[in-house]
Short mmCIF file of N, CA, C and O in Angstrom, two decimals:
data_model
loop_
_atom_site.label_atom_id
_atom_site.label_comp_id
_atom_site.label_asym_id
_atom_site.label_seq_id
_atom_site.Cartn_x
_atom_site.Cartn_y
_atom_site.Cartn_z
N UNK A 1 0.82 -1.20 0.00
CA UNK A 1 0.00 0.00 0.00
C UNK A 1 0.86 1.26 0.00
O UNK A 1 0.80 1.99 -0.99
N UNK A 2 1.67 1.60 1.03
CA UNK A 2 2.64 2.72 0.83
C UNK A 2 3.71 2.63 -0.18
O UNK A 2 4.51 3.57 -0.23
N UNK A 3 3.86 1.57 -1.04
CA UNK A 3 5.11 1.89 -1.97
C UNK A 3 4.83 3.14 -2.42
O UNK A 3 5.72 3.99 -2.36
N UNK A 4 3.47 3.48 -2.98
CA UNK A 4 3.12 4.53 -4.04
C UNK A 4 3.76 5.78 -2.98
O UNK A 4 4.51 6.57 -3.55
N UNK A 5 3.65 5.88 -2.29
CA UNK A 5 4.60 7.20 -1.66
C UNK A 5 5.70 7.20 -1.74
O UNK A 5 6.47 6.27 -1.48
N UNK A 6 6.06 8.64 -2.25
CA UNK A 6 7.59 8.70 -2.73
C UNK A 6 8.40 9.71 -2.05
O UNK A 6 8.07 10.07 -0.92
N UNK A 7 9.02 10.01 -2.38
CA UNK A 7 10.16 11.47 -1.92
C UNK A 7 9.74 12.31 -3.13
O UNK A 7 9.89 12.07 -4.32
N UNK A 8 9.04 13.64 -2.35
CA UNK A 8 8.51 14.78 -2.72
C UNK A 8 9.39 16.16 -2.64
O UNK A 8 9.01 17.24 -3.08
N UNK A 9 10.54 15.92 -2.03
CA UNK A 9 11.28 16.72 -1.58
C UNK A 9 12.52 17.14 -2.33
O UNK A 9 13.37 16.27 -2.48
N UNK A 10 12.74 18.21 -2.76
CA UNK A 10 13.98 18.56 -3.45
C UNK A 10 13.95 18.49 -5.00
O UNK A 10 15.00 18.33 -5.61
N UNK A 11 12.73 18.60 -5.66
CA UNK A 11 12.44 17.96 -6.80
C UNK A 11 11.95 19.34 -7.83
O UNK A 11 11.24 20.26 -7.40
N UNK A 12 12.40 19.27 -9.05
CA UNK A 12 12.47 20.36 -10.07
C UNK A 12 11.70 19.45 -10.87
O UNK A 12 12.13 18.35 -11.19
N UNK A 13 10.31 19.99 -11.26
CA UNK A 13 9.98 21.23 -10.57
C UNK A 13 9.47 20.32 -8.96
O UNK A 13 9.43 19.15 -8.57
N UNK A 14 9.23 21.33 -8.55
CA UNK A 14 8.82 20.86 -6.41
C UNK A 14 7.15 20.18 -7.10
O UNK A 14 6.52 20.21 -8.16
N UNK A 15 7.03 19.65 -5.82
CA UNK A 15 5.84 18.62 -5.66
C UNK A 15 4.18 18.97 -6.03
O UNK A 15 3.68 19.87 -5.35
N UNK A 16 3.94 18.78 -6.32
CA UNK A 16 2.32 19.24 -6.69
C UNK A 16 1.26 19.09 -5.59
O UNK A 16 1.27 18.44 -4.55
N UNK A 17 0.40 19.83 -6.10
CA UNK A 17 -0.47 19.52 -4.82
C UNK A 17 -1.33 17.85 -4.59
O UNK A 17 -1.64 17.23 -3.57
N UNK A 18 -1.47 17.60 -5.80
CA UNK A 18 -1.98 16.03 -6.42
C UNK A 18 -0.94 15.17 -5.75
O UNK A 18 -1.38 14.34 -4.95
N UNK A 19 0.50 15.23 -5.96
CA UNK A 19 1.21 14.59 -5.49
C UNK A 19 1.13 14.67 -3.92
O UNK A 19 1.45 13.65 -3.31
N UNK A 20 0.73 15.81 -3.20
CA UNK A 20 1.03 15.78 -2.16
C UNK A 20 -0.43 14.95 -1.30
O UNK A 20 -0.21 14.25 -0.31
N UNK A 21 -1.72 15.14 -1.79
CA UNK A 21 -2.67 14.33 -1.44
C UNK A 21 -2.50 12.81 -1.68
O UNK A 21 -2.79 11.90 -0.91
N UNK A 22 -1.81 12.73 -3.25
CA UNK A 22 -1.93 11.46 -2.89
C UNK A 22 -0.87 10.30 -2.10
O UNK A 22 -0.99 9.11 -1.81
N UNK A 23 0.08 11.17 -1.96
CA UNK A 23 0.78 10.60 -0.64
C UNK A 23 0.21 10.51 0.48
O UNK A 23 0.41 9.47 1.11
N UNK A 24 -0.58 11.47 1.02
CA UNK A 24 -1.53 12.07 2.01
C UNK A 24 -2.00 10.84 1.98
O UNK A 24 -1.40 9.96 2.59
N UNK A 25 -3.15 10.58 1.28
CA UNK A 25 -4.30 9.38 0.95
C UNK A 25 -3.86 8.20 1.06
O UNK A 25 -4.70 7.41 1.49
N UNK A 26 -2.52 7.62 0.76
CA UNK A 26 -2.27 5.93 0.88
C UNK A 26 -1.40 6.28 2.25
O UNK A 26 -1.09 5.23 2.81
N UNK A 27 -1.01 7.23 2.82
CA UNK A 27 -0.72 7.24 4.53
C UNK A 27 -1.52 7.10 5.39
O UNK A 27 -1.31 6.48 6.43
N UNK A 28 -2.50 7.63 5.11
CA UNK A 28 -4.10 7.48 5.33
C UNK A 28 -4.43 6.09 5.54
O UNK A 28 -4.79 5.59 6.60
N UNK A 29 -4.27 5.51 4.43
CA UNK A 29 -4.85 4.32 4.38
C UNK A 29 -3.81 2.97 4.78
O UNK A 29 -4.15 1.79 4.88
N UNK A 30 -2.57 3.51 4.94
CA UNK A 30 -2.09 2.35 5.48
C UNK A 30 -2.68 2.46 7.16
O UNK A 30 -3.31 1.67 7.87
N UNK A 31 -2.28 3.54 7.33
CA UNK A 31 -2.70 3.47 9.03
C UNK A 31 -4.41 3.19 9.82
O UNK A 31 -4.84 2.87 10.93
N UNK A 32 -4.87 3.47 8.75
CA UNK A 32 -6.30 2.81 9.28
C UNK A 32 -6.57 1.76 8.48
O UNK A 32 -7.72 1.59 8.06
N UNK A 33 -5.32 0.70 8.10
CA UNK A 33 -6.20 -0.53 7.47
C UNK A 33 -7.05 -0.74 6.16
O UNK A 33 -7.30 -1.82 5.60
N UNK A 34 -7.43 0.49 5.81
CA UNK A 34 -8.73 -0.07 4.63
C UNK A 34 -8.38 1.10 3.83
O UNK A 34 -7.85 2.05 4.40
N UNK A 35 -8.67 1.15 2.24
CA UNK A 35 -8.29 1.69 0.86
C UNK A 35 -10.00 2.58 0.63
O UNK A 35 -10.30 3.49 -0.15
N UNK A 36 -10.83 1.84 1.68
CA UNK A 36 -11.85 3.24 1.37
C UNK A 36 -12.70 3.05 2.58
O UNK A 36 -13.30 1.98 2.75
N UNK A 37 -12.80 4.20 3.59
CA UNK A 37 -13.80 4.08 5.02
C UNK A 37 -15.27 3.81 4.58
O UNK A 37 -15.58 4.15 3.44
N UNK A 38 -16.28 3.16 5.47
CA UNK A 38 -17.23 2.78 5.73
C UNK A 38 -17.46 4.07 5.61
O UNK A 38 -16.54 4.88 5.71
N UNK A 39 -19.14 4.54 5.31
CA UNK A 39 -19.76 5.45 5.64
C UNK A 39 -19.93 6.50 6.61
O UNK A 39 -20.07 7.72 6.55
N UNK A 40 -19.85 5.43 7.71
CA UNK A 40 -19.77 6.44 9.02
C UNK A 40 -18.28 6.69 9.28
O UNK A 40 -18.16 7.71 9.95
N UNK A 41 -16.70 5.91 8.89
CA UNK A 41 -16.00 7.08 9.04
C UNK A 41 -15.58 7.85 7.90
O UNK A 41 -14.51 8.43 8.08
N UNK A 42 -16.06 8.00 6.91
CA UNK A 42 -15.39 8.70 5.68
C UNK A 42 -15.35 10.29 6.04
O UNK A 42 -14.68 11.02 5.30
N UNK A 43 -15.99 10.82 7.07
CA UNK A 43 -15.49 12.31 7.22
C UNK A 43 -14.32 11.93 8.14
O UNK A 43 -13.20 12.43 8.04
N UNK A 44 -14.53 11.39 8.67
CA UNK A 44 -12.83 11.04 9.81
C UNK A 44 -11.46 10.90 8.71
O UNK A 44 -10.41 11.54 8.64
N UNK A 45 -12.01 9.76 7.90
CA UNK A 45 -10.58 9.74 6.83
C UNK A 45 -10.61 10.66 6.33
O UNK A 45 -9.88 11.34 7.04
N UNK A 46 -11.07 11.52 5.25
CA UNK A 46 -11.06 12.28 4.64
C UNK A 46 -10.90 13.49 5.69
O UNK A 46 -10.72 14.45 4.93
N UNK A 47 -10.85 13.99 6.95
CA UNK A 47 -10.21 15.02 7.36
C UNK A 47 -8.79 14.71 7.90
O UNK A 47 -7.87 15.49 8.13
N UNK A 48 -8.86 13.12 8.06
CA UNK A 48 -7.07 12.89 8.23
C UNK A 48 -6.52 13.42 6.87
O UNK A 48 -5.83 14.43 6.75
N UNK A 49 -6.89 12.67 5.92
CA UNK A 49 -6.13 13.05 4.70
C UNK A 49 -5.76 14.44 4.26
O UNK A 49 -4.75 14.74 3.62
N UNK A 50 -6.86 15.39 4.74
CA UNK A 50 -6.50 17.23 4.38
C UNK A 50 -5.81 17.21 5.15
O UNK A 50 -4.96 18.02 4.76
N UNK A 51 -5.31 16.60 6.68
CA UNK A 51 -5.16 17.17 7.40
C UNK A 51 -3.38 16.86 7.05
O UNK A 51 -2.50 17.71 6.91
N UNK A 52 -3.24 15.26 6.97
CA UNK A 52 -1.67 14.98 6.27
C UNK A 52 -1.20 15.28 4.97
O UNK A 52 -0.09 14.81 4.70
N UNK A 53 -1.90 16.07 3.92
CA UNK A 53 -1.81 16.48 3.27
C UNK A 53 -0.93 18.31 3.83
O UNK A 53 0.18 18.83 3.74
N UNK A 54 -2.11 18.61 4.30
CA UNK A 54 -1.56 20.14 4.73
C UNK A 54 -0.40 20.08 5.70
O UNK A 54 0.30 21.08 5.72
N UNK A 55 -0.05 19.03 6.57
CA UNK A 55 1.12 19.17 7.04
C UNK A 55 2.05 18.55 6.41
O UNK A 55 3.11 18.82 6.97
N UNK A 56 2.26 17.67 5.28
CA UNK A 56 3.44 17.75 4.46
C UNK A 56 3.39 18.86 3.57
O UNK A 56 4.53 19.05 3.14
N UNK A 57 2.48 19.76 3.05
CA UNK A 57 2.75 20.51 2.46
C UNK A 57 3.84 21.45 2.93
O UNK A 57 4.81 21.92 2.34
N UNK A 58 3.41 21.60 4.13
CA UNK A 58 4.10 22.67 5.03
C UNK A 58 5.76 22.34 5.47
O UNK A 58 6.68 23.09 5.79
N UNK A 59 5.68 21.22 5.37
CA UNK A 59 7.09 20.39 5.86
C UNK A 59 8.12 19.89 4.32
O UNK A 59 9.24 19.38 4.28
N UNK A 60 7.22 20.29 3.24
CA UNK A 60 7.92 20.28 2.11
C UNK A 60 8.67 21.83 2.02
O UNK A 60 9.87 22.08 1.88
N UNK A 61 7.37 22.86 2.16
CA UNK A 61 7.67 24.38 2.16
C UNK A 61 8.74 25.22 3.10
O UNK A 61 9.31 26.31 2.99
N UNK A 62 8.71 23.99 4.24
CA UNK A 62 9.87 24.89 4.81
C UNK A 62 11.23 23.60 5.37
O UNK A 62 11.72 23.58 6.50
N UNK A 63 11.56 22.70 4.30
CA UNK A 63 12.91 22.00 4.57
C UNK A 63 13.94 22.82 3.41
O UNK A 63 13.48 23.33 2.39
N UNK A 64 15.04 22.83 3.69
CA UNK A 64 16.16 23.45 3.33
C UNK A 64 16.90 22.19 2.48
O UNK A 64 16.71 20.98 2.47
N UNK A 65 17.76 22.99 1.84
CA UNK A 65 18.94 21.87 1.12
C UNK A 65 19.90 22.50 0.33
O UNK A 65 19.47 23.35 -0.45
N UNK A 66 21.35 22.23 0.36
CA UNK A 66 22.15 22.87 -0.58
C UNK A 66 22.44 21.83 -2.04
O UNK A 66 23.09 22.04 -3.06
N UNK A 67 21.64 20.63 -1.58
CA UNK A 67 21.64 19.80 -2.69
C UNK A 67 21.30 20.21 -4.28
O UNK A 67 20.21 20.78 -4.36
N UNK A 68 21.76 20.09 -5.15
CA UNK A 68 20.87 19.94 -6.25
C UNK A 68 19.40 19.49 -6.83
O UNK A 68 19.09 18.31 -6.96
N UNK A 69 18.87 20.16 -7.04
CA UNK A 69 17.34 19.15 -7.49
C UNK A 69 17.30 17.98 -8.00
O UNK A 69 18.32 17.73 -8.66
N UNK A 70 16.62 17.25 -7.97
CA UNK A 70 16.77 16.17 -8.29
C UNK A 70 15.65 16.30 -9.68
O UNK A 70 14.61 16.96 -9.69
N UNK A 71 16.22 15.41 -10.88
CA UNK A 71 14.79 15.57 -11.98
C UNK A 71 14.05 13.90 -11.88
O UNK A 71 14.41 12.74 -11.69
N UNK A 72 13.18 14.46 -12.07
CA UNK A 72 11.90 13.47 -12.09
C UNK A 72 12.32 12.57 -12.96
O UNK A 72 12.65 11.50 -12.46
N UNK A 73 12.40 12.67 -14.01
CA UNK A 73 12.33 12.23 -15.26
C UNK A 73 14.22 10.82 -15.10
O UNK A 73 14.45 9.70 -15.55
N UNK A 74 14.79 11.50 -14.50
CA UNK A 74 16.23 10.59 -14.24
C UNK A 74 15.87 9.11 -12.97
O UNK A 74 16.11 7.91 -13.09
N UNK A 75 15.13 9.97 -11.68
CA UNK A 75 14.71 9.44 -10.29
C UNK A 75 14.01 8.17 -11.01
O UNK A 75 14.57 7.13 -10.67
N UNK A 76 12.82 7.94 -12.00
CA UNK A 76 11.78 7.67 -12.29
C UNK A 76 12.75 6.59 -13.43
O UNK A 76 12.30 5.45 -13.43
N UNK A 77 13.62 6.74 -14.10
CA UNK A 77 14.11 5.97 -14.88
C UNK A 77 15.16 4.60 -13.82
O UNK A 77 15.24 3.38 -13.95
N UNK A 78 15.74 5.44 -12.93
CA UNK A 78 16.65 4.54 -11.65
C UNK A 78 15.47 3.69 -10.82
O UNK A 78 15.75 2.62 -10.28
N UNK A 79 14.13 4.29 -10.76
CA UNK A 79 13.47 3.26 -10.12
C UNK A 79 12.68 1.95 -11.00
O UNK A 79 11.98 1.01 -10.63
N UNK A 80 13.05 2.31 -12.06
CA UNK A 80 12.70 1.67 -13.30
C UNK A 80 13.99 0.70 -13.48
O UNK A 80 13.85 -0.25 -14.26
N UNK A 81 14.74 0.79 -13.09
CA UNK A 81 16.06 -0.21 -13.70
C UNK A 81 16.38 -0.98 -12.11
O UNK A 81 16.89 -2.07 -11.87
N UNK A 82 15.85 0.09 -11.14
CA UNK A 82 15.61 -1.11 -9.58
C UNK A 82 14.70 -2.12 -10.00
O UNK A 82 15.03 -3.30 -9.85
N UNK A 83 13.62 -1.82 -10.50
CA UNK A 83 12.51 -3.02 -10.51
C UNK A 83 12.57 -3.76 -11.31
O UNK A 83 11.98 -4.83 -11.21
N UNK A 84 13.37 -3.43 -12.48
CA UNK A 84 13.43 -4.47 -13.70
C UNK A 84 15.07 -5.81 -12.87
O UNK A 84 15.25 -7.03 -12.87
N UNK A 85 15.65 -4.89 -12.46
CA UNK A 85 16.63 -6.51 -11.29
C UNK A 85 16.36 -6.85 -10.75
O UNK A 85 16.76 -7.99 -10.53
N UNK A 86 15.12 -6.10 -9.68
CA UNK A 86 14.52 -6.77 -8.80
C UNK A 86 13.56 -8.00 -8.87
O UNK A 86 13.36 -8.98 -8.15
N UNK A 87 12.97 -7.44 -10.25
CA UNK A 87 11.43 -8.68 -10.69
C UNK A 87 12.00 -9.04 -12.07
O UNK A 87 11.07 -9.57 -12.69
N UNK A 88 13.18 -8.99 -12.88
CA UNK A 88 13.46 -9.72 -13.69
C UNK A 88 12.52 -8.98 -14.80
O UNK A 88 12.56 -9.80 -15.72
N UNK A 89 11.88 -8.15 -15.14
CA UNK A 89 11.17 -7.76 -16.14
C UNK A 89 11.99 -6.81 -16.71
O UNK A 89 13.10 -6.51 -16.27
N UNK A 90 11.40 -6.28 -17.81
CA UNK A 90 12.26 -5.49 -19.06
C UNK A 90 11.48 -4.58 -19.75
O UNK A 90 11.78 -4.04 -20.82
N UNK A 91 10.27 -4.39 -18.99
CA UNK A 91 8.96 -3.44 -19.28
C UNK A 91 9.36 -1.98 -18.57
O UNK A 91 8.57 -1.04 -18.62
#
């Protein structure tokens, strides 16, 4: 469930807000167990989720780094050549 969360941090261009919910949303959902609340708690999840949403936003907005950015497009190809040794595929 949490693989899909990634490192949002340090990234050219910086993180989106989509990106940042949907990290939000499968943190969400690892910690309460289930990929969509029952009726009666879906305002509970869904105000966790604004709520871990708005505090990584905030914790993206104010970490520092003298690092270089990192590009998407390179990160996304290295996790692509992890999984193809890892699972033997070539897709």
């Amino acid at each position: 469930m949490c693989r899909s969360i990634r490192t949002l941090f340090n990234f050219e261009p910086p993180a989106t807000d989509e990106e940042v919910a949907a990290a939000a949303l499968q943190y969400v959902r690892k910690l309460s167990g289930s990929t969509s609340p029952s009726k009666a708690n879906e305002e509970a999840f869904d105000k966790a989720v604004e709520a871990v949403a708005a505090a990584t936003r905030e914790l993206l907005d104010s970490l520092v780094t003298t690092a270089a950015p990192r590009d998407r497009e390179e990160e996304a190809a290295k996790a692509k050549a992890r999984a193809a040794e890892r699972f033997g595929t070539a897709s």
